[in-house]
Coordinates of C-alpha atoms and ligand atoms in Angstrom, one line a residue:
M8 CA -84.5 -48.8 -93.7
R9 CA -86.9 -47.6 -91.0
M10 CA -86.7 -44.0 -90.2
R11 CA -86.7 -43.3 -86.6
N12 CA -87.9 -40.2 -84.7
T13 CA -84.9 -38.6 -83.3
N14 CA -83.8 -35.2 -82.4
N15 CA -80.1 -36.0 -82.6
P16 CA -77.9 -35.7 -85.5
I17 CA -76.9 -39.1 -86.7
S18 CA -73.3 -40.2 -86.9
L19 CA -71.0 -39.5 -89.7
L20 CA -70.9 -43.2 -90.8
A21 CA -74.6 -43.6 -90.5
S22 CA -75.1 -40.3 -92.4
S23 CA -73.1 -41.5 -95.4
I24 CA -75.0 -44.8 -95.6
L25 CA -78.3 -42.9 -95.2
L26 CA -77.3 -40.3 -97.8
A27 CA -77.1 -43.0 -100.4
I28 CA -80.5 -44.2 -99.4
V29 CA -82.1 -40.7 -99.2
A30 CA -80.4 -39.7 -102.6
T31 CA -82.0 -42.7 -104.4
T32 CA -85.3 -42.5 -102.5
F33 CA -85.9 -38.8 -103.0
I34 CA -83.4 -37.6 -105.6
S35 CA -83.6 -34.1 -104.3
V36 CA -80.8 -31.8 -105.2
S37 CA -81.6 -29.8 -102.2
V38 CA -79.8 -32.2 -100.0
R39 CA -76.1 -31.8 -99.8
A40 CA -73.7 -34.5 -98.9
D41 CA -71.6 -32.4 -96.5
D42 CA -74.6 -31.3 -94.4
P43 CA -76.0 -33.5 -91.7
Y44 CA -79.5 -35.1 -91.9
R45 CA -82.1 -35.2 -89.1
F46 CA -85.0 -37.6 -89.5
F47 CA -88.4 -37.3 -88.0
T48 CA -91.5 -39.3 -88.2
W49 CA -94.6 -37.5 -87.2
N50 CA -98.1 -39.0 -86.6
V51 CA -100.8 -36.3 -86.7
T52 CA -103.8 -37.3 -84.7
Y53 CA -106.8 -35.8 -83.0
G54 CA -106.6 -36.1 -79.2
D55 CA -108.3 -34.7 -76.1
I56 CA -106.7 -31.5 -74.6
W57 CA -107.8 -29.2 -71.8
P58 CA -105.9 -26.0 -72.5
L59 CA -108.5 -23.7 -70.7
G60 CA -109.9 -26.3 -68.4
V61 CA -112.6 -27.6 -70.9
K62 CA -112.0 -30.7 -73.0
Q63 CA -111.4 -30.0 -76.6
Q64 CA -110.4 -32.0 -79.6
G65 CA -106.8 -30.9 -80.4
I66 CA -104.5 -31.7 -83.2
L67 CA -101.5 -33.6 -81.8
I68 CA -98.2 -34.5 -83.3
N69 CA -96.8 -37.8 -81.9
G70 CA -99.3 -37.3 -79.0
Q71 CA -98.0 -33.9 -78.2
F72 CA -99.7 -30.4 -77.9
P73 CA -97.9 -28.3 -79.0
G74 CA -96.0 -30.6 -81.4
P75 CA -92.4 -31.7 -80.8
Q76 CA -89.6 -29.1 -81.1
I77 CA -87.3 -29.2 -84.1
E78 CA -83.7 -28.6 -83.1
A79 CA -81.3 -28.0 -86.0
V80 CA -78.0 -26.4 -87.0
T81 CA -77.6 -24.1 -90.1
N82 CA -77.6 -26.1 -93.3
D83 CA -79.0 -29.3 -91.7
N84 CA -81.3 -31.3 -93.9
L85 CA -84.6 -32.1 -92.2
I86 CA -86.4 -35.2 -93.5
I87 CA -89.9 -35.2 -92.0
N88 CA -92.3 -37.9 -92.8
V89 CA -95.8 -36.7 -91.8
Y90 CA -98.6 -39.3 -91.3
N91 CA -102.0 -37.7 -91.5
S92 CA -104.3 -39.7 -89.2
L93 CA -107.1 -37.0 -89.1
N94 CA -110.2 -37.3 -91.2
E95 CA -109.3 -34.1 -93.2
P96 CA -106.6 -33.2 -95.7
F97 CA -103.6 -31.8 -93.8
L98 CA -100.4 -29.7 -94.5
I99 CA -97.7 -28.3 -92.3
S100 CA -95.9 -25.1 -93.3
W101 CA -92.6 -23.9 -91.8
N102 CA -92.8 -20.3 -90.8
G103 CA -89.7 -18.5 -91.8
I104 CA -87.8 -21.5 -93.2
Q105 CA -86.9 -20.2 -96.6
Q106 CA -87.0 -23.4 -98.7
R107 CA -84.4 -21.9 -101.0
R108 CA -85.1 -22.7 -104.7
N109 CA -87.7 -25.1 -103.4
S110 CA -91.1 -23.7 -102.9
F111 CA -92.6 -27.2 -103.5
E112 CA -91.8 -28.0 -99.9
D113 CA -93.4 -25.0 -98.5
G114 CA -96.5 -26.8 -97.2
V115 CA -99.1 -24.2 -98.1
Y116 CA -102.0 -25.0 -100.5
G117 CA -100.5 -22.9 -103.3
T118 CA -97.3 -25.0 -103.5
T119 CA -98.0 -28.4 -102.0
C120 CA -100.8 -30.9 -102.3
P121 CA -102.6 -31.7 -99.0
I122 CA -101.8 -35.0 -97.4
P123 CA -105.0 -37.1 -97.7
P124 CA -106.5 -38.7 -94.6
G125 CA -104.6 -41.8 -94.0
G126 CA -101.7 -40.7 -96.2
N127 CA -98.2 -39.5 -95.6
F128 CA -95.7 -37.2 -97.2
T129 CA -92.0 -36.6 -96.5
Y130 CA -90.9 -33.1 -96.4
I131 CA -87.2 -32.6 -97.4
L132 CA -86.2 -29.3 -96.1
Q133 CA -82.8 -27.6 -95.7
V134 CA -82.4 -24.8 -93.2
K135 CA -79.9 -23.3 -95.7
D136 CA -78.0 -20.3 -94.4
Q137 CA -80.4 -19.6 -91.6
I138 CA -80.1 -19.2 -87.8
G139 CA -82.7 -18.3 -85.2
T140 CA -86.2 -18.9 -84.1
Y141 CA -89.0 -20.2 -86.3
Y142 CA -92.2 -22.4 -85.8
Y143 CA -94.3 -24.8 -87.9
F144 CA -98.0 -24.8 -88.1
P145 CA -100.8 -26.5 -90.0
S146 CA -101.7 -24.4 -92.9
L147 CA -105.1 -25.7 -94.1
G148 CA -108.7 -25.5 -92.9
F149 CA -108.2 -23.3 -89.7
H150 CA -106.4 -26.3 -88.2
K151 CA -104.1 -23.9 -86.4
A152 CA -106.9 -23.2 -84.0
A153 CA -106.6 -26.9 -82.8
G154 CA -102.9 -27.0 -82.4
G155 CA -100.4 -28.8 -84.7
F156 CA -97.8 -26.2 -84.2
G157 CA -94.4 -26.3 -82.6
G158 CA -91.0 -24.5 -82.3
I159 CA -88.1 -24.7 -84.5
R160 CA -84.6 -23.5 -83.5
V161 CA -81.7 -23.3 -85.8
L162 CA -78.3 -22.9 -84.0
S163 CA -75.2 -21.5 -85.4
R164 CA -72.6 -23.9 -86.7
P165 CA -69.8 -24.4 -84.1
M166 CA -67.3 -22.2 -86.0
I167 CA -69.5 -19.2 -86.4
P168 CA -69.3 -16.7 -83.5
V169 CA -72.6 -16.0 -81.7
P170 CA -72.6 -12.4 -80.2
F171 CA -73.5 -13.5 -76.6
P172 CA -72.3 -16.3 -74.3
P173 CA -74.1 -19.6 -74.4
P174 CA -77.2 -19.4 -72.2
A175 CA -77.6 -21.9 -69.3
A176 CA -80.7 -23.2 -71.1
D177 CA -82.7 -22.3 -74.1
Y178 CA -86.5 -22.2 -73.6
T179 CA -89.3 -21.9 -76.1
L180 CA -92.5 -19.9 -75.3
L181 CA -95.1 -20.4 -78.0
I182 CA -97.7 -17.8 -76.9
G183 CA -101.1 -17.2 -78.5
D184 CA -104.8 -16.6 -78.2
W185 CA -107.2 -19.5 -78.0
F186 CA -110.8 -20.2 -78.6
K187 CA -112.8 -22.9 -76.8
A188 CA -114.7 -23.7 -80.0
N189 CA -113.1 -26.4 -82.1
H190 CA -111.6 -25.6 -85.6
T191 CA -114.5 -27.1 -87.5
D192 CA -117.0 -24.9 -85.6
L193 CA -114.9 -21.8 -86.1
R194 CA -114.5 -22.6 -89.8
Y195 CA -118.2 -23.0 -90.0
I196 CA -118.8 -19.5 -88.5
L197 CA -116.3 -17.9 -91.0
D198 CA -117.6 -19.8 -94.0
S199 CA -121.1 -18.5 -93.2
G200 CA -119.9 -14.9 -93.2
R201 CA -119.9 -14.2 -89.5
T202 CA -117.1 -13.0 -87.2
L203 CA -115.5 -15.1 -84.5
G204 CA -115.7 -12.6 -81.7
F205 CA -113.1 -12.3 -79.0
P206 CA -110.8 -15.3 -78.0
D207 CA -111.6 -17.1 -74.8
G208 CA -108.0 -17.0 -73.3
L209 CA -104.2 -17.0 -74.0
L210 CA -101.9 -20.0 -73.8
I211 CA -98.3 -20.4 -73.2
N212 CA -97.0 -23.7 -74.7
G213 CA -100.5 -25.1 -74.9
R214 CA -101.4 -24.3 -71.3
G215 CA -103.2 -21.6 -69.4
W216 CA -102.5 -19.9 -66.0
N217 CA -99.2 -21.1 -64.5
G218 CA -99.4 -24.2 -66.6
N219 CA -95.6 -24.0 -67.3
T220 CA -92.7 -23.6 -64.9
F221 CA -89.2 -22.5 -66.1
T222 CA -86.5 -23.3 -63.6
V223 CA -83.5 -21.0 -63.3
D224 CA -80.3 -21.1 -61.2
P225 CA -79.5 -17.8 -59.5
G226 CA -76.9 -15.7 -61.3
R227 CA -77.3 -17.6 -64.7
T228 CA -78.6 -16.3 -67.9
Y229 CA -81.3 -18.0 -70.1
R230 CA -82.5 -17.6 -73.6
F231 CA -86.3 -17.5 -74.1
R232 CA -87.5 -17.9 -77.7
I233 CA -90.9 -16.3 -78.0
S234 CA -93.3 -16.8 -80.9
N235 CA -96.8 -15.5 -81.3
V236 CA -98.5 -18.6 -82.8
G237 CA -102.0 -17.3 -82.0
L238 CA -104.9 -16.5 -84.3
T239 CA -106.1 -12.9 -83.9
T240 CA -104.3 -10.8 -81.3
S241 CA -101.0 -9.0 -80.8
L242 CA -99.5 -9.8 -77.4
N243 CA -97.1 -8.3 -74.9
I244 CA -94.8 -10.3 -72.7
R245 CA -92.9 -9.3 -69.6
F246 CA -91.0 -11.0 -66.7
Q247 CA -91.9 -9.9 -63.2
G248 CA -89.0 -8.1 -61.6
H249 CA -86.6 -8.9 -64.5
T250 CA -85.6 -7.3 -67.8
M251 CA -85.1 -8.9 -71.2
K252 CA -82.2 -8.4 -73.4
L253 CA -83.2 -8.8 -77.0
V254 CA -80.7 -10.7 -79.1
E255 CA -82.5 -12.1 -82.1
V256 CA -85.4 -11.4 -84.3
E257 CA -86.6 -13.9 -86.9
G258 CA -83.1 -15.0 -87.9
S259 CA -81.2 -11.8 -87.3
H260 CA -78.9 -10.9 -84.4
T261 CA -80.0 -7.5 -83.0
M262 CA -78.4 -4.7 -81.0
Q263 CA -78.8 -6.1 -77.5
S264 CA -81.2 -3.5 -76.1
V265 CA -82.9 -4.1 -72.7
Y266 CA -86.7 -4.1 -72.5
S267 CA -89.1 -4.4 -69.5
S268 CA -91.9 -5.6 -71.9
L269 CA -92.0 -6.6 -75.5
D270 CA -94.8 -6.6 -78.1
V271 CA -95.1 -9.7 -80.2
H272 CA -97.4 -9.4 -83.1
L273 CA -99.1 -12.3 -84.9
G274 CA -96.6 -14.6 -86.5
Q275 CA -93.5 -12.9 -85.0
S276 CA -90.6 -14.5 -83.1
Y277 CA -88.0 -13.0 -80.7
S278 CA -85.2 -14.3 -78.6
V279 CA -84.5 -12.6 -75.3
L280 CA -81.9 -13.2 -72.6
V281 CA -83.1 -13.2 -68.9
T282 CA -80.6 -13.2 -66.1
A283 CA -81.7 -14.7 -62.8
D284 CA -80.3 -11.7 -60.8
Q285 CA -83.2 -11.1 -58.3
P286 CA -84.0 -12.4 -54.9
A287 CA -84.7 -16.1 -55.0
F288 CA -88.6 -16.4 -55.5
D289 CA -91.1 -17.7 -58.0
Y290 CA -91.8 -14.8 -60.5
S291 CA -94.5 -14.6 -63.1
I292 CA -94.0 -14.4 -66.9
V293 CA -97.0 -12.5 -68.0
V294 CA -98.6 -12.4 -71.5
S295 CA -101.5 -10.1 -72.3
T296 CA -103.4 -8.9 -75.4
R297 CA -102.6 -5.6 -77.1
F298 CA -104.9 -3.1 -78.7
T299 CA -108.0 -4.9 -77.3
N300 CA -110.7 -3.3 -75.2
T301 CA -111.0 -6.5 -73.0
I302 CA -107.6 -7.5 -71.9
L303 CA -106.9 -11.2 -71.7
S304 CA -103.8 -12.3 -69.9
T305 CA -102.0 -15.5 -68.8
S306 CA -98.8 -16.4 -67.0
A307 CA -96.1 -19.0 -66.5
V308 CA -93.7 -19.4 -63.6
L309 CA -90.1 -18.3 -63.6
H310 CA -88.9 -20.6 -60.7
Y311 CA -85.5 -19.9 -59.0
S312 CA -84.0 -23.3 -58.0
N313 CA -83.5 -22.0 -54.4
S314 CA -86.8 -20.2 -54.5
G315 CA -88.3 -19.0 -51.1
G316 CA -91.9 -19.0 -52.5
K317 CA -94.0 -16.5 -54.4
A318 CA -92.3 -13.3 -55.2
P319 CA -93.9 -10.4 -53.4
G320 CA -95.8 -7.7 -55.3
G321 CA -98.5 -7.8 -58.0
L322 CA -98.2 -8.9 -61.6
P323 CA -96.3 -6.4 -63.8
G324 CA -98.7 -4.3 -65.9
G325 CA -98.1 -3.7 -69.6
P326 CA -99.1 -1.5 -72.3
T327 CA -102.6 -2.0 -73.6
I328 CA -103.9 0.2 -76.4
Q329 CA -100.9 2.6 -76.7
I330 CA -99.8 2.5 -80.4
D331 CA -97.0 5.0 -80.3
W332 CA -95.3 3.0 -77.5
S333 CA -95.3 0.0 -79.8
L334 CA -94.1 2.0 -82.8
N335 CA -91.3 3.4 -80.8
Q336 CA -90.3 0.0 -79.6
A337 CA -90.4 -1.4 -83.1
R338 CA -88.1 1.4 -84.3
S339 CA -85.7 0.7 -81.5
I340 CA -85.0 -2.9 -82.8
R341 CA -81.8 -2.7 -84.8
W342 CA -79.6 -5.0 -86.6
N343 CA -76.2 -5.7 -85.1
L344 CA -74.0 -4.8 -88.1
T345 CA -70.8 -6.4 -86.6
A346 CA -72.4 -9.6 -85.5
S347 CA -72.2 -12.7 -87.5
G348 CA -75.5 -14.2 -88.8
P349 CA -75.5 -17.7 -90.4
R350 CA -72.2 -17.0 -91.9
P351 CA -69.0 -15.9 -90.3
N352 CA -69.0 -12.4 -92.1
P353 CA -70.7 -9.5 -90.3
Q354 CA -74.5 -9.0 -91.0
G355 CA -73.8 -5.5 -92.1
S356 CA -71.4 -6.5 -94.9
Y357 CA -74.5 -6.5 -97.2
H358 CA -75.3 -2.9 -97.5
Y359 CA -79.0 -3.2 -98.1
G360 CA -79.6 0.5 -98.0
L361 CA -77.3 1.3 -100.9
V362 CA -78.9 -1.1 -103.4
P363 CA -81.2 0.8 -105.9
T364 CA -84.7 -0.7 -105.9
A365 CA -86.1 -1.8 -109.3
K366 CA -89.7 -1.5 -108.3
T367 CA -92.2 -0.5 -105.6
I368 CA -95.1 -2.6 -104.8
R369 CA -97.8 -1.0 -102.5
L370 CA -100.3 -3.4 -100.8
A371 CA -103.4 -2.1 -98.9
N372 CA -105.5 -4.4 -96.7
S373 CA -109.3 -4.1 -96.7
A374 CA -112.4 -5.8 -95.3
P375 CA -114.9 -5.9 -98.0
V376 CA -118.3 -7.8 -97.9
I377 CA -118.5 -9.9 -101.0
N378 CA -121.6 -11.9 -102.0
G379 CA -123.1 -11.0 -98.6
K380 CA -120.2 -12.4 -96.6
Q381 CA -117.4 -10.8 -94.6
R382 CA -114.1 -11.3 -96.5
Y383 CA -110.6 -9.8 -96.3
A384 CA -108.6 -8.5 -99.3
V385 CA -105.3 -7.0 -100.4
N386 CA -105.5 -4.5 -103.2
S387 CA -109.1 -5.3 -103.4
V388 CA -108.5 -9.0 -104.1
S389 CA -109.8 -11.6 -101.8
F390 CA -107.9 -14.7 -102.4
T391 CA -109.7 -18.0 -103.3
P392 CA -107.7 -21.2 -103.6
A393 CA -107.7 -23.0 -107.0
D394 CA -108.4 -26.7 -107.6
T395 CA -104.7 -27.4 -108.1
P396 CA -101.7 -26.1 -106.2
L397 CA -100.4 -23.0 -108.2
K398 CA -96.8 -24.2 -108.2
L399 CA -97.8 -27.5 -109.7
A400 CA -99.9 -25.8 -112.3
D401 CA -96.8 -23.7 -113.1
Y402 CA -94.5 -26.6 -113.2
F403 CA -96.6 -28.9 -115.3
K404 CA -97.8 -25.9 -117.5
I405 CA -101.5 -26.4 -116.7
G406 CA -103.4 -23.4 -118.0
G407 CA -106.5 -21.9 -116.5
V408 CA -105.5 -22.5 -112.8
F409 CA -104.3 -18.9 -112.2
S410 CA -103.4 -15.9 -114.2
V411 CA -100.4 -13.7 -113.6
G412 CA -101.4 -10.2 -112.8
S413 CA -104.7 -11.1 -111.1
I414 CA -103.7 -8.7 -108.4
S415 CA -102.5 -5.1 -109.0
D416 CA -99.2 -3.9 -107.5
N417 CA -100.9 -0.7 -106.3
P418 CA -104.0 -0.3 -104.2
T419 CA -107.1 0.1 -106.3
F420 CA -109.4 1.3 -103.5
G421 CA -112.3 -0.3 -105.5
G422 CA -114.8 -2.8 -104.3
G423 CA -113.5 -6.2 -103.3
Y424 CA -113.7 -9.2 -105.5
L425 CA -112.6 -12.9 -105.3
A426 CA -109.8 -14.3 -107.4
T427 CA -106.8 -16.6 -107.2
S428 CA -104.4 -13.9 -107.0
V429 CA -100.8 -14.2 -108.3
M430 CA -98.3 -11.4 -108.8
R431 CA -95.2 -11.9 -110.9
V432 CA -91.9 -10.3 -110.1
N433 CA -88.5 -10.8 -111.6
Y434 CA -85.8 -13.0 -110.1
R435 CA -82.9 -11.0 -108.9
D436 CA -84.7 -7.6 -108.8
Y437 CA -84.4 -5.6 -105.6
I438 CA -87.8 -4.3 -104.6
E439 CA -89.5 -2.1 -102.1
I440 CA -92.8 -3.2 -100.7
V441 CA -95.1 -0.8 -98.8
F442 CA -97.9 -2.2 -96.6
E443 CA -100.6 0.4 -96.3
N444 CA -103.2 0.0 -93.6
Y445 CA -106.3 2.2 -93.9
E446 CA -108.1 0.2 -91.3
D447 CA -108.2 0.8 -87.6
T448 CA -106.8 -2.6 -86.6
V449 CA -103.1 -3.6 -86.4
Q450 CA -102.0 -6.0 -89.4
S451 CA -99.2 -8.5 -89.4
W452 CA -97.8 -9.6 -92.8
H453 CA -95.5 -12.5 -93.6
I454 CA -93.6 -13.4 -96.8
D455 CA -92.6 -17.0 -97.3
G456 CA -89.3 -17.9 -98.8
Y457 CA -87.7 -14.6 -97.7
Q458 CA -86.3 -12.3 -95.0
F459 CA -86.6 -8.6 -95.6
W460 CA -85.4 -5.4 -94.2
V461 CA -88.0 -3.2 -92.3
V462 CA -86.8 0.2 -93.5
G463 CA -89.6 2.3 -92.1
M464 CA -93.0 2.5 -90.4
D465 CA -95.1 5.4 -89.5
G466 CA -98.7 6.7 -89.1
G467 CA -100.6 8.4 -91.9
Q468 CA -100.3 7.8 -95.6
W469 CA -97.1 6.7 -97.2
S470 CA -95.7 8.9 -100.0
S471 CA -92.4 8.9 -101.8
A472 CA -91.2 11.6 -99.3
S473 CA -91.6 9.0 -96.6
R474 CA -88.4 7.5 -97.9
N475 CA -86.5 10.4 -96.5
N476 CA -86.9 8.9 -93.0
Y477 CA -86.1 5.2 -93.9
N478 CA -83.4 3.5 -91.9
L479 CA -80.9 2.5 -94.6
R480 CA -78.2 1.4 -92.2
D481 CA -79.3 -0.9 -89.4
A482 CA -82.9 -1.9 -89.8
V483 CA -83.6 -5.5 -88.9
A484 CA -84.0 -8.2 -91.4
R485 CA -87.0 -10.5 -90.5
Y486 CA -89.9 -12.3 -92.1
T487 CA -93.0 -10.8 -90.4
V488 CA -93.9 -7.1 -90.1
Q489 CA -96.7 -5.5 -88.3
V490 CA -98.6 -2.4 -89.8
Y491 CA -100.2 -0.2 -87.2
P492 CA -103.7 1.2 -87.6
K493 CA -104.0 3.9 -90.2
S494 CA -100.2 3.5 -90.8
W495 CA -97.7 2.0 -93.2
S496 CA -94.6 -0.3 -93.0
A497 CA -92.0 -0.4 -95.7
I498 CA -89.5 -3.2 -96.5
Y499 CA -86.7 -3.8 -98.9
M500 CA -86.2 -7.3 -100.3
P501 CA -83.8 -8.9 -102.8
L502 CA -85.7 -11.4 -105.0
D503 CA -83.1 -14.1 -104.8
N504 CA -85.3 -17.1 -104.2
V505 CA -87.2 -18.4 -107.4
G506 CA -90.6 -19.9 -106.7
M507 CA -94.2 -19.4 -105.7
W508 CA -94.4 -17.7 -102.4
N509 CA -97.3 -17.1 -100.1
V510 CA -97.8 -13.4 -98.9
R511 CA -100.3 -13.5 -96.1
S512 CA -101.8 -12.0 -93.2
E513 CA -100.8 -13.7 -90.0
D514 CA -104.3 -12.8 -88.6
W515 CA -105.7 -16.2 -89.2
V516 CA -109.2 -15.0 -89.7
R517 CA -108.0 -12.6 -92.5
Q518 CA -105.7 -15.1 -93.9
Y519 CA -108.5 -17.7 -94.1
L520 CA -111.0 -15.3 -95.6
G521 CA -108.6 -14.0 -98.4
Q522 CA -106.0 -11.6 -97.1
Q523 CA -103.2 -13.3 -99.0
F524 CA -101.8 -13.9 -102.5
Y525 CA -98.9 -15.6 -104.1
L526 CA -95.8 -13.8 -105.3
Q527 CA -94.2 -15.6 -108.2
V528 CA -90.5 -14.9 -108.3
Y529 CA -90.0 -15.6 -112.0
T530 CA -87.1 -16.6 -114.3
T531 CA -87.0 -18.1 -117.8
S532 CA -84.1 -20.2 -116.6
T533 CA -84.8 -23.9 -116.0
S534 CA -81.3 -24.4 -114.4
W535 CA -81.4 -26.3 -111.1
R536 CA -79.0 -23.6 -109.9
D537 CA -82.0 -21.3 -109.9
E538 CA -84.8 -23.6 -109.0
Y539 CA -84.9 -27.3 -108.0
P540 CA -87.3 -29.6 -110.0
I541 CA -90.4 -31.0 -108.4
P542 CA -89.5 -33.5 -105.5
R543 CA -89.8 -37.0 -106.7
N544 CA -92.2 -37.9 -103.8
A545 CA -94.3 -34.9 -104.4
L546 CA -98.1 -35.7 -104.0
L547 CA -100.1 -34.8 -107.1
C548 CA -103.7 -33.5 -106.9
G549 CA -106.4 -31.5 -108.7
R550 CA -105.4 -31.2 -112.4
A551 CA -101.9 -32.3 -111.6
S552 CA -103.2 -35.8 -110.7
G553 CA -101.6 -38.5 -112.8
R554 CA -98.7 -36.4 -113.9
H555 CA -95.2 -37.6 -113.3
T556 CA -92.5 -36.2 -111.1
R557 CA -89.1 -36.0 -112.8
P558 CA -87.4 -39.3 -113.4
L559 CA -84.3 -40.2 -111.5
R560 CA -81.3 -38.3 -112.5
V561 CA -78.1 -38.3 -110.5
Ligands
NAG13 C1 -101.0 -42.8 -85.6 O1 -101.6 -42.9 -84.3 C2 -102.8 -43.6 -84.4 C3 -103.5 -43.4 -83.0 O2 -102.6 -43.7 -82.0 C4 -102.6 -45.1 -84.7 O3 -103.8 -45.7 -84.8 C5 -101.9 -45.1 -86.1 O4 -101.5 -46.4 -86.3 C6 -100.6 -44.2 -86.0 N1 -100.1 -44.2 -87.3 C7 -98.7 -44.3 -87.6 C8 -98.3 -44.2 -88.9 O5 -97.9 -44.4 -86.6
NAG14 C1 -116.5 -29.7 -83.1 O1 -117.6 -29.6 -82.3 C2 -118.8 -29.9 -82.8 C3 -119.9 -29.7 -81.8 O2 -119.9 -28.3 -81.5 C4 -118.8 -31.4 -83.3 O3 -120.1 -31.7 -83.9 C5 -117.6 -31.6 -84.1 O4 -117.5 -33.0 -84.5 C6 -116.3 -31.1 -83.6 N1 -115.2 -31.3 -84.5 C7 -114.0 -31.7 -84.2 C8 -113.0 -31.9 -85.2 O5 -113.8 -32.1 -83.0
NAG15 C1 -94.6 -42.3 -96.9 O1 -93.8 -43.1 -96.0 C2 -93.1 -44.2 -96.7 C3 -92.5 -45.0 -95.7 O2 -91.5 -44.4 -94.8 C4 -92.0 -43.6 -97.6 O3 -91.3 -44.6 -98.3 C5 -92.8 -42.7 -98.6 O4 -91.8 -42.0 -99.4 C6 -93.7 -41.6 -97.9 N1 -94.5 -41.0 -98.9 C7 -94.2 -39.7 -99.4 C8 -95.1 -39.3 -100.4 O5 -93.3 -39.1 -98.9
NAG16 C1 -72.8 -6.7 -81.7 O1 -72.1 -7.8 -82.0 C2 -70.8 -7.8 -81.5 C3 -70.2 -9.1 -82.0 O2 -69.7 -8.9 -83.2 C4 -70.9 -7.8 -80.0 O3 -69.6 -7.8 -79.5 C5 -71.5 -6.5 -79.6 O4 -71.7 -6.6 -78.1 C6 -72.9 -6.5 -80.1 N1 -73.5 -5.1 -79.9 C7 -74.7 -4.9 -79.3 C8 -74.9 -3.6 -79.0 O5 -75.4 -5.9 -79.0

């Protein structure tokens, strides 16, 4: 059986035949007989790209930069065979895809062995109980600076109501900053303890100024899925002459508020509806940097199919260094309690604000110099990878790879130090996490395996009295939260997904230089109801080399 690269769901008949093959090939209990399969074969290669007009060596997937888009429906099984044709180890991670009970497939170095040059690995994912906008990205070695990322959209199942009419088209905007230096040069700069400086430009879907045209018919409404896949800067987006109606944030349907411009911090994703209700011209979709002294911007074209030429007037200006503006906008984003999410019942039927929290974890970022080199840390620990993925060490009970408690659950405010930091928390606890930012730059934090409610954010120092102003009713559930300079952001999170989960800065310099750790959501249960066994095809590396994945059991 050859797997073909296809974006289409396969027929029912073929799917039952393939199911048998897949079940015996991979024996993953994560795949469910009643949910469709989508098969992909990806070849990851180097290739020439000219995103800012100079030739660079990019990371392509099936010859494309950005990589192919994944289209799925809630609960689909995605079988993605990735061939690494680079000369370096490679891994892909799936931003926001929860990998329920299955952190082995998460594709970060703490959970999954790198695909060696010339090797391949088949990811077996299920977009279980998810809808919305996500993206994938290469997680190792600063590869993200060379491409290898692409959009993921998870549509609602046909029976589940979506709180807005089907758009005339669904467009993806992968926006981000970009450096002209290649990823090996950037990595060398960081490894030698220096800083990268300011990016050279901004890209939309891998292209610079007016490199993309989105065609719209007058009077119709379009969905734009916007993700910041960049490395170091928060961005703002706006549509000349048009407004955006926000409908979805990282897997949650929102109150449909109207914005003239929207901040998109590192790693964040938003869906907006734009109606072509203006005179027929070509308008600019403008993206610019936030909170930077020098402002970079780029644009794409919103082209009316009956356009009479370029729209009159200049490009729409956006906010630049204003923090309060951004904070107020963030607070205005609300969950729609009566809209369905991935299931038919209203999102608000889970009363997240009424559940007592079992524990508070406070996390403070810092930028210590360690052994003469610039590093980044959380609760004073700057993460260093072990020689073996932590999840594999845990599974095979290999001692000495990491130690639980190697990071405190409160800021220590002490000097920074290096460690392979793992924090253990209990399965089924309901916890509060407060991100505290004592630095003067905006932070962006992401937690793998989870969505969480952003219950509050404000300037100054967090204290227990800050809870009095939490939004315990209609805060949005998402998987990436910004923390403004000298401010805090608080989240509530039910620990319902056993595994080893990466908690990281989405600022890729900070992530690369240690501002991340692993959250081990722990249970003594060994039931497959709580956590799946290691995938049969798992690559084994480091001290897990030569071990055996579980024998076939049906
Ligand atoms: C991947 O692409 C490279 C370059 O085109 C080619 O040499 C190689 O055979 C391809 N590998 C696979 C598995 O398709
Ligand atoms: C990056 O550029 C340097 C020259 O600046 C070159 O030596 C190196 O091979 C390049 N790496 C890649 C992966 O293109
Ligand atoms: C590599 O690809 C082959 C051919 O499709 C497949 O049988 C095998 O399972 C893949 N390897 C892994 C580790 O997934
Ligand atoms: C919330 O969702 C409902 C669908 O249940 C929809 O009718 C309503 O317009 C939405 N409200 C807002 C303000 O977006």
